[in-house]
Amino acid sequence: MALIVQKYGGTSVGSVERIREVAKRVAAYQRQGHRIVVVVSAMAGETNRLLDLARQVARRPSERESDALVASGEQVSAALLALALQDLGLKAASFLGHQVRIATDSAFGRARIQSIDKHRLLATLADGTVAVVAGFQGVDRDNNITTLGRGGSDTTGVALAAALGADVCEIFTDVDGVYTGDPRIVPHARKLGRVSYDEMLELASLGAKVLQIRAVEFAKRYRVPVHVRSSFGDEPGTMVIEEDKPMENVLVSGVAHDRDQAKITLLRVPDRPGLAAKVFGPIAAAGIVVDMIIQNASADGITDLTFTVPRGDFQKALSMVRGDEGGLGVQGIATDTKVAKVSIVGLGMRSHAGVAARMFEVLAGEGINIQMISTSEIKISVVVDEKYTELAVRALHDAFIPSRPAESRRPSAQESR
Ligand code: ASP
Ligand code: MG
């Protein structure tokens, strides 16, 4: 008998029919004798609808009230699921963040979980009741409602699993696992049976939007096994777990891409101490996450400085450097919003040389120019012209991902179809 946390995303609870399906699945687990905590997202589209309402009544909705508003989406789905479970004859109770006591800091809209009081949930489970917890929300020291950032129900699920010492956190979603590449671009992409936390962190931040990054960080820190799977079927999905020896033998486990990139180049800036701090300090203070940075080695004391930001932050970042062109000593600014980042990720890169060289050869073979390069121990990313995204992903997938995995796996539904 296990303690299982199951998180269901927006599409999985997107209609009353879907909610009834989820209730049936939970009931089946319960019949097997497991203790179940369910975490739910708002019904699909609901969070966006609520945010839109806020914008209709206020030009600049305050963060505190926005959180109070959007948290209501999860309250609805949690209560509806508890009702559906009761209708099947199960004991079920719904809980909001403050009722569990999911304590967070006060950063509205992107709050971080600080502690979880597990006692009430454990007491609830003790008599066979299913606990249904509203995802995405918490409460700060002053009892204000907070939310954890878009996609935050994943983090609620993993954090609850950590706090309760659950055997697994199952993330039920509308895809059936983590793939070696985007199946819309690479039709023969394979579902990964297992992937390590570190690879998943790279894949998550590289645009494979299956799991909220913070949820993976949480899972890694507290060693929570996470099972990403579909709520529309019964096949096993992808286990996100601690790495082991066989995983290290896989050179490249996935090819990721991210079109949400824009590039800014400061031309011919003086190469002197403090310049980078002067450029990136204010950008960071504005909450803009700079991704890649490249600075040329300069011979004549003059250098070019190029960096990328998410497209949504491009105008803001640009106006910040434009506003201080004189102070920075910049002689010009070049921009490109039609770029994409393509990356290969794999634990095996740590111990194998030549992976980068091969990647560049593959791209060169397709006539794709590389604009920027960055690497970590287990990842190599390049920035290319956006129009080559699909070509690059396909070529790299063909070159690096064997059509059959090195380790034996159960066949996935995708393959048997
Ligand atoms: N409902 C929230 C969102 O749409 C949280 C979540 O779905 O995880 O971002
Ligand atoms: Mg979601």
Coordinates of C-alpha atoms and ligand atoms in Angstrom, one line a residue:
M1 CA 0.0 0.0 0.0
A2 CA 1.4 3.3 -1.1
L3 CA 0.9 7.0 -0.5
I4 CA 0.5 8.6 -3.9
V5 CA 0.1 12.2 -4.9
Q6 CA -1.7 12.7 -8.2
K7 CA -1.8 16.0 -9.9
Y8 CA -4.3 16.6 -12.7
G9 CA -3.7 19.5 -15.1
G10 CA -6.3 21.8 -16.6
T11 CA -7.3 19.7 -19.6
S12 CA -7.6 16.6 -17.3
V13 CA -10.3 18.5 -15.3
G14 CA -11.4 20.6 -18.3
S15 CA -15.1 19.5 -18.2
V16 CA -17.5 17.7 -15.9
E17 CA -17.0 14.6 -18.0
R18 CA -13.3 14.8 -17.5
I19 CA -13.7 15.4 -13.8
R20 CA -15.9 12.2 -13.6
E21 CA -13.2 10.3 -15.4
V22 CA -10.6 11.5 -12.9
A23 CA -12.8 10.5 -10.1
K24 CA -13.1 7.0 -11.6
R25 CA -9.3 6.7 -11.8
V26 CA -8.8 7.9 -8.3
A27 CA -11.4 5.4 -7.1
A28 CA -9.6 2.5 -8.8
Y29 CA -6.4 3.5 -7.0
Q30 CA -8.2 3.6 -3.8
R31 CA -9.7 0.2 -4.2
Q32 CA -6.1 -1.1 -4.5
G33 CA -5.6 0.1 -1.0
H34 CA -3.5 3.2 -1.7
R35 CA -3.8 6.5 0.2
I36 CA -4.4 9.3 -2.3
V37 CA -3.8 13.0 -2.3
V38 CA -5.1 14.7 -5.5
V39 CA -3.9 18.1 -6.6
V40 CA -5.9 19.9 -9.3
S41 CA -5.4 22.8 -11.6
A42 CA -8.1 25.1 -12.6
M43 CA -10.3 23.9 -15.5
A44 CA -8.6 24.5 -18.8
G45 CA -8.8 28.2 -19.8
E46 CA -10.1 29.3 -16.5
T47 CA -7.0 31.1 -15.2
N48 CA -6.7 33.0 -18.5
R49 CA -10.4 33.9 -18.3
L50 CA -10.0 35.3 -14.8
L51 CA -6.9 37.3 -15.6
D52 CA -8.8 38.8 -18.6
L53 CA -11.7 39.8 -16.3
A54 CA -9.2 41.6 -14.0
R55 CA -7.9 43.5 -17.0
Q56 CA -11.4 44.6 -17.9
V57 CA -12.0 46.2 -14.6
A58 CA -8.6 47.6 -13.9
R59 CA -5.9 49.1 -16.1
R60 CA -3.2 47.7 -13.8
P61 CA -4.6 45.0 -11.6
S62 CA -2.8 44.8 -8.3
E63 CA -0.9 41.6 -7.5
R64 CA -2.7 40.8 -4.3
E65 CA -6.2 40.9 -5.8
S66 CA -5.1 39.1 -8.9
D67 CA -3.9 36.2 -6.8
A68 CA -7.2 36.2 -4.8
L69 CA -9.0 36.1 -8.1
V70 CA -7.1 33.4 -10.0
A71 CA -6.8 31.1 -7.0
S72 CA -10.6 30.7 -7.2
G73 CA -10.1 28.6 -10.4
E74 CA -8.5 25.8 -8.4
Q75 CA -11.1 26.1 -5.6
V76 CA -13.8 25.2 -8.1
S77 CA -12.1 22.2 -9.6
A78 CA -11.1 20.8 -6.2
A79 CA -14.6 21.0 -4.8
L80 CA -16.1 19.6 -8.0
L81 CA -13.7 16.6 -7.9
A82 CA -14.4 16.0 -4.2
L83 CA -18.1 16.0 -5.1
A84 CA -17.6 13.6 -8.0
L85 CA -15.6 11.2 -5.7
Q86 CA -18.4 11.3 -3.1
D87 CA -20.9 10.6 -5.8
L88 CA -18.9 7.3 -6.5
G89 CA -19.3 6.5 -2.8
L90 CA -15.8 7.5 -1.7
K91 CA -15.0 9.7 1.3
A92 CA -13.4 12.9 -0.1
A93 CA -12.6 16.4 1.2
S94 CA -11.3 19.4 -0.7
F95 CA -8.7 21.8 0.8
L96 CA -7.5 25.2 -0.2
G97 CA -3.9 26.3 0.3
H98 CA -4.5 28.0 3.6
Q99 CA -6.5 25.0 4.9
V100 CA -3.6 22.6 4.4
R101 CA -1.4 25.5 5.3
I102 CA 0.9 25.7 2.4
A103 CA 2.9 28.6 3.6
T104 CA 4.7 30.8 1.0
D105 CA 6.6 34.1 0.9
S106 CA 4.6 37.2 -0.2
A107 CA 5.8 37.4 -3.8
F108 CA 2.3 37.5 -5.3
G109 CA 2.0 35.8 -8.6
R110 CA 5.3 33.9 -8.2
A111 CA 5.3 32.9 -4.5
R112 CA 7.7 30.2 -3.2
I113 CA 6.6 27.5 -0.9
Q114 CA 8.3 27.7 2.5
S115 CA 6.6 25.0 4.5
I116 CA 3.7 22.6 4.4
D117 CA 1.8 21.4 7.4
K118 CA 1.3 17.7 6.7
H119 CA -0.7 16.9 9.8
R120 CA -4.2 17.7 8.6
L121 CA -3.8 15.8 5.4
L122 CA -2.3 12.8 7.1
A123 CA -5.3 12.8 9.5
T124 CA -7.6 13.0 6.6
L125 CA -6.0 10.1 4.8
A126 CA -6.0 8.0 8.0
D127 CA -9.7 7.1 7.8
G128 CA -9.6 6.4 4.0
T129 CA -10.7 9.9 2.9
V130 CA -9.2 11.1 -0.4
A131 CA -7.7 14.6 0.1
V132 CA -8.2 16.9 -2.9
V133 CA -6.0 19.9 -2.7
A134 CA -6.3 23.1 -4.8
G135 CA -3.0 23.5 -6.7
F136 CA -1.2 26.7 -7.5
Q137 CA -2.0 28.5 -4.3
G138 CA -0.7 29.2 -0.8
V139 CA -0.9 31.6 2.0
D140 CA 1.6 34.1 3.3
R141 CA 2.5 35.1 6.9
D142 CA -0.3 37.7 7.0
N143 CA -2.8 35.2 5.7
N144 CA -2.9 36.7 2.2
I145 CA -3.7 34.3 -0.6
T146 CA -0.7 33.8 -2.9
T147 CA -0.1 31.9 -6.2
L148 CA 3.0 30.1 -7.4
G149 CA 3.3 31.3 -11.0
R150 CA 1.7 29.8 -14.1
G151 CA 1.8 26.1 -14.2
G152 CA 2.3 26.1 -10.4
S153 CA 0.0 23.2 -9.6
D154 CA 2.9 20.9 -10.7
T155 CA 4.9 22.5 -7.9
T156 CA 2.1 22.0 -5.4
G157 CA 2.0 18.3 -6.3
V158 CA 5.7 17.7 -5.9
A159 CA 6.0 19.8 -2.8
L160 CA 3.1 17.9 -1.2
A161 CA 4.7 14.6 -2.2
A162 CA 7.9 15.7 -0.5
A163 CA 6.2 16.9 2.6
L164 CA 4.1 13.7 3.0
G165 CA 7.0 11.4 2.0
A166 CA 4.8 10.0 -0.8
D167 CA 6.1 7.1 -2.9
V168 CA 5.5 8.9 -6.1
C169 CA 4.1 12.1 -7.5
E170 CA 2.1 11.3 -10.7
I171 CA 1.6 14.3 -13.0
F172 CA -1.4 13.6 -15.2
T173 CA -1.5 15.8 -18.3
D174 CA -2.6 15.8 -21.9
V175 CA 0.7 14.4 -23.2
D176 CA 1.8 10.9 -22.4
G177 CA 5.3 11.6 -21.3
V178 CA 8.6 13.4 -22.1
Y179 CA 9.8 12.8 -25.7
T180 CA 13.2 12.8 -27.4
G181 CA 11.9 15.7 -29.5
D182 CA 8.7 17.6 -30.2
P183 CA 6.6 15.0 -32.0
R184 CA 5.0 17.7 -34.1
I185 CA 8.4 18.3 -35.7
V186 CA 9.9 14.8 -35.3
P187 CA 7.1 12.4 -36.0
H188 CA 9.3 9.4 -35.0
A189 CA 10.4 11.0 -31.6
R190 CA 10.3 8.4 -28.8
K191 CA 8.8 8.6 -25.4
L192 CA 11.5 8.4 -22.8
G193 CA 10.9 5.7 -20.2
R194 CA 13.1 7.4 -17.7
V195 CA 14.9 10.7 -17.5
S196 CA 17.1 12.2 -14.8
Y197 CA 16.2 15.3 -12.8
D198 CA 19.1 17.2 -14.3
E199 CA 18.2 16.3 -17.9
M200 CA 14.6 17.2 -17.2
L201 CA 15.6 20.6 -15.8
E202 CA 17.5 21.3 -19.0
L203 CA 14.6 20.0 -21.2
A204 CA 12.0 21.9 -19.2
S205 CA 13.9 25.2 -19.5
L206 CA 14.6 24.5 -23.1
G207 CA 11.0 24.6 -24.2
A208 CA 9.7 21.1 -23.6
K209 CA 6.9 22.5 -21.6
V210 CA 5.7 19.4 -19.8
L211 CA 6.6 20.3 -16.2
Q212 CA 7.0 23.6 -14.4
I213 CA 10.8 24.0 -13.8
R214 CA 10.3 24.8 -10.2
A215 CA 8.5 21.5 -9.7
V216 CA 11.5 19.6 -11.1
E217 CA 13.9 21.6 -8.8
F218 CA 11.7 20.6 -5.9
A219 CA 11.6 16.9 -7.0
K220 CA 15.4 16.9 -7.3
R221 CA 16.0 18.5 -4.0
Y222 CA 13.7 16.1 -2.1
R223 CA 14.3 13.1 -4.4
V224 CA 10.6 12.7 -5.2
P225 CA 10.1 10.3 -8.1
V226 CA 7.8 12.0 -10.6
H227 CA 5.8 10.1 -13.2
V228 CA 4.6 12.2 -16.1
R229 CA 1.7 10.5 -17.8
S230 CA -1.5 11.0 -19.7
S231 CA -4.9 11.2 -18.0
F232 CA -6.4 10.0 -21.3
G233 CA -5.1 6.4 -21.1
D234 CA -3.4 3.9 -18.9
E235 CA 0.1 3.4 -20.4
P236 CA 3.0 4.3 -18.3
G237 CA 4.6 7.7 -19.1
T238 CA 8.1 9.0 -18.2
M239 CA 9.7 8.6 -14.8
V240 CA 11.7 11.6 -13.8
I241 CA 14.2 10.2 -11.2
E242 CA 17.7 10.2 -9.8
E243 CA 20.3 9.3 -12.4
D244 CA 21.9 5.8 -12.4
K245 CA 24.6 4.1 -14.4
P246 CA 22.6 3.1 -17.5
M247 CA 21.4 6.6 -18.0
E248 CA 24.9 7.9 -18.3
N249 CA 25.5 5.6 -21.3
V250 CA 22.9 7.6 -23.3
L251 CA 24.8 10.4 -25.0
V252 CA 21.8 12.5 -26.0
S253 CA 18.4 11.9 -24.5
G254 CA 16.6 14.7 -26.2
V255 CA 16.6 17.6 -28.7
A256 CA 14.7 20.7 -27.4
H257 CA 13.9 23.9 -29.0
D258 CA 12.6 27.3 -27.9
R259 CA 11.2 30.0 -30.2
D260 CA 10.7 32.4 -27.4
Q261 CA 14.0 34.1 -27.9
A262 CA 15.1 37.6 -29.0
K263 CA 18.6 38.8 -29.4
I264 CA 20.2 42.1 -28.6
T265 CA 23.8 43.1 -29.6
L266 CA 25.6 46.1 -28.2
L267 CA 28.1 47.1 -30.9
R268 CA 31.6 48.3 -30.2
V269 CA 31.4 48.9 -26.5
P270 CA 34.5 49.7 -24.4
D271 CA 35.9 46.5 -22.9
R272 CA 36.4 47.6 -19.3
P273 CA 35.6 46.4 -15.8
G274 CA 32.0 47.0 -14.8
L275 CA 30.5 47.2 -18.2
A276 CA 28.6 43.9 -18.0
A277 CA 27.4 44.7 -14.5
K278 CA 26.1 48.1 -15.8
V279 CA 24.2 46.4 -18.7
F280 CA 22.8 43.4 -16.8
G281 CA 22.2 44.9 -13.4
P282 CA 19.2 47.0 -14.3
I283 CA 17.8 44.3 -16.6
A284 CA 17.9 41.8 -13.8
A285 CA 16.4 44.3 -11.4
A286 CA 13.5 44.6 -13.8
G287 CA 12.9 40.9 -13.4
I288 CA 14.0 40.0 -17.0
V289 CA 15.8 36.7 -17.3
V290 CA 18.7 36.9 -19.6
D291 CA 19.5 33.6 -21.1
M292 CA 22.7 33.5 -23.3
I293 CA 25.4 36.0 -23.2
I294 CA 28.4 36.3 -25.5
Q295 CA 31.2 38.8 -25.4
N296 CA 34.0 38.8 -27.8
A297 CA 37.6 38.8 -26.8
S298 CA 38.8 42.2 -27.9
A299 CA 42.2 43.2 -29.2
D300 CA 41.6 46.9 -29.4
G301 CA 39.7 47.5 -26.2
I302 CA 36.4 47.5 -28.0
T303 CA 34.0 44.6 -27.9
D304 CA 30.6 43.4 -29.0
L305 CA 28.2 42.1 -26.3
T306 CA 25.3 39.9 -27.4
F307 CA 22.5 38.5 -25.2
T308 CA 19.1 36.9 -25.5
V309 CA 15.9 37.4 -23.6
P310 CA 12.3 36.0 -23.8
R311 CA 10.4 37.8 -26.6
G312 CA 7.9 39.2 -24.2
D313 CA 10.7 41.1 -22.5
F314 CA 12.5 42.2 -25.6
Q315 CA 11.0 45.8 -25.9
K316 CA 11.6 46.4 -22.2
A317 CA 15.2 45.2 -22.3
L318 CA 15.9 47.1 -25.5
S319 CA 14.6 50.4 -24.1
M320 CA 16.7 49.9 -21.0
V321 CA 20.0 49.6 -23.0
R322 CA 18.8 52.3 -25.5
G323 CA 18.1 54.6 -22.6
D324 CA 21.7 54.3 -21.4
E325 CA 23.6 54.2 -24.7
G326 CA 25.7 57.2 -23.7
G327 CA 26.5 55.9 -20.2
L328 CA 27.5 52.5 -21.6
G329 CA 29.5 54.0 -24.4
V330 CA 27.7 51.9 -27.0
Q331 CA 28.2 52.8 -30.6
G332 CA 25.2 51.0 -31.9
I333 CA 22.5 48.3 -31.2
A334 CA 21.5 45.5 -33.4
T335 CA 18.5 43.3 -32.7
D336 CA 16.9 40.2 -34.0
T337 CA 13.6 38.8 -32.7
K338 CA 13.4 36.0 -35.3
V339 CA 15.8 33.6 -33.6
A340 CA 15.3 30.3 -31.9
K341 CA 17.4 28.2 -29.5
V342 CA 18.0 24.5 -30.3
S343 CA 19.7 22.2 -27.8
I344 CA 20.8 18.7 -27.2
V345 CA 20.7 17.3 -23.7
G346 CA 22.2 14.1 -22.3
L347 CA 24.1 12.8 -19.2
G348 CA 26.5 11.0 -21.5
M349 CA 28.0 14.2 -22.7
R350 CA 29.8 14.5 -19.4
S351 CA 32.1 11.7 -20.3
H352 CA 32.2 11.8 -24.1
A353 CA 34.3 14.3 -26.1
G354 CA 33.4 15.5 -29.5
V355 CA 29.6 15.9 -29.1
A356 CA 29.7 19.7 -29.7
A357 CA 31.9 19.2 -32.8
R358 CA 29.5 16.7 -34.2
M359 CA 26.5 18.9 -33.5
F360 CA 28.1 21.8 -35.4
E361 CA 28.9 19.5 -38.3
V362 CA 25.3 18.3 -38.5
L363 CA 24.1 21.9 -38.6
A364 CA 26.7 22.9 -41.1
G365 CA 25.6 20.0 -43.3
E366 CA 22.2 21.5 -43.5
G367 CA 23.6 25.0 -44.2
I368 CA 22.4 26.4 -40.9
N369 CA 24.4 29.2 -39.5
I370 CA 25.1 29.2 -35.8
Q371 CA 24.7 32.6 -34.2
M372 CA 25.5 31.8 -30.6
I373 CA 26.6 28.8 -28.6
S374 CA 26.4 27.9 -24.9
T375 CA 27.1 24.8 -23.1
S376 CA 26.7 23.1 -19.7
E377 CA 28.0 19.8 -18.5
I378 CA 25.0 18.0 -20.0
K379 CA 23.7 20.4 -22.7
I380 CA 24.8 22.2 -25.8
S381 CA 22.5 25.1 -27.1
V382 CA 22.8 27.1 -30.3
V383 CA 20.9 30.1 -31.4
V384 CA 19.9 30.0 -35.1
D385 CA 17.6 31.9 -37.4
E386 CA 14.0 30.9 -36.4
K387 CA 13.2 29.7 -39.9
Y388 CA 15.7 26.8 -39.5
T389 CA 14.2 25.6 -36.2
E390 CA 12.5 22.5 -37.5
L391 CA 15.3 21.6 -39.9
A392 CA 17.8 21.8 -37.1
V393 CA 15.7 19.8 -34.6
R394 CA 15.1 17.1 -37.2
A395 CA 18.7 16.9 -38.3
L396 CA 20.0 16.7 -34.7
H397 CA 17.4 14.1 -33.8
D398 CA 18.4 12.0 -36.7
A399 CA 22.1 12.3 -35.9
F400 CA 22.0 11.8 -32.1
I401 CA 19.0 9.8 -31.1
P402 CA 19.2 6.1 -32.0
S403 CA 15.9 4.8 -33.4
R404 CA 16.1 2.1 -30.7
P405 CA 17.2 3.0 -27.2
A406 CA 20.3 1.5 -25.7
E407 CA 18.5 0.3 -22.5
S408 CA 15.5 -2.0 -22.9
R409 CA 12.1 -0.5 -22.3
R410 CA 8.5 -1.4 -22.5
P411 CA 7.0 -0.4 -25.8
S412 CA 4.9 2.7 -25.6
A413 CA 1.4 3.2 -26.9
Q414 CA 2.8 5.6 -29.4
E415 CA 4.9 2.9 -31.0
S416 CA 2.3 0.1 -31.0
R417 CA -0.3 2.3 -32.7
Ligands
ASP1 N1 -4.2 27.3 -13.2 C1 -2.8 27.7 -13.1 C2 -2.3 28.1 -14.5 O1 -3.1 28.0 -15.5 C3 -1.9 26.7 -12.5 C4 -1.7 25.4 -13.2 O2 -2.5 25.1 -14.1 O3 -0.8 24.7 -12.8 O4 -1.2 28.5 -14.7
MG2 MG -0.9 23.4 -16.2

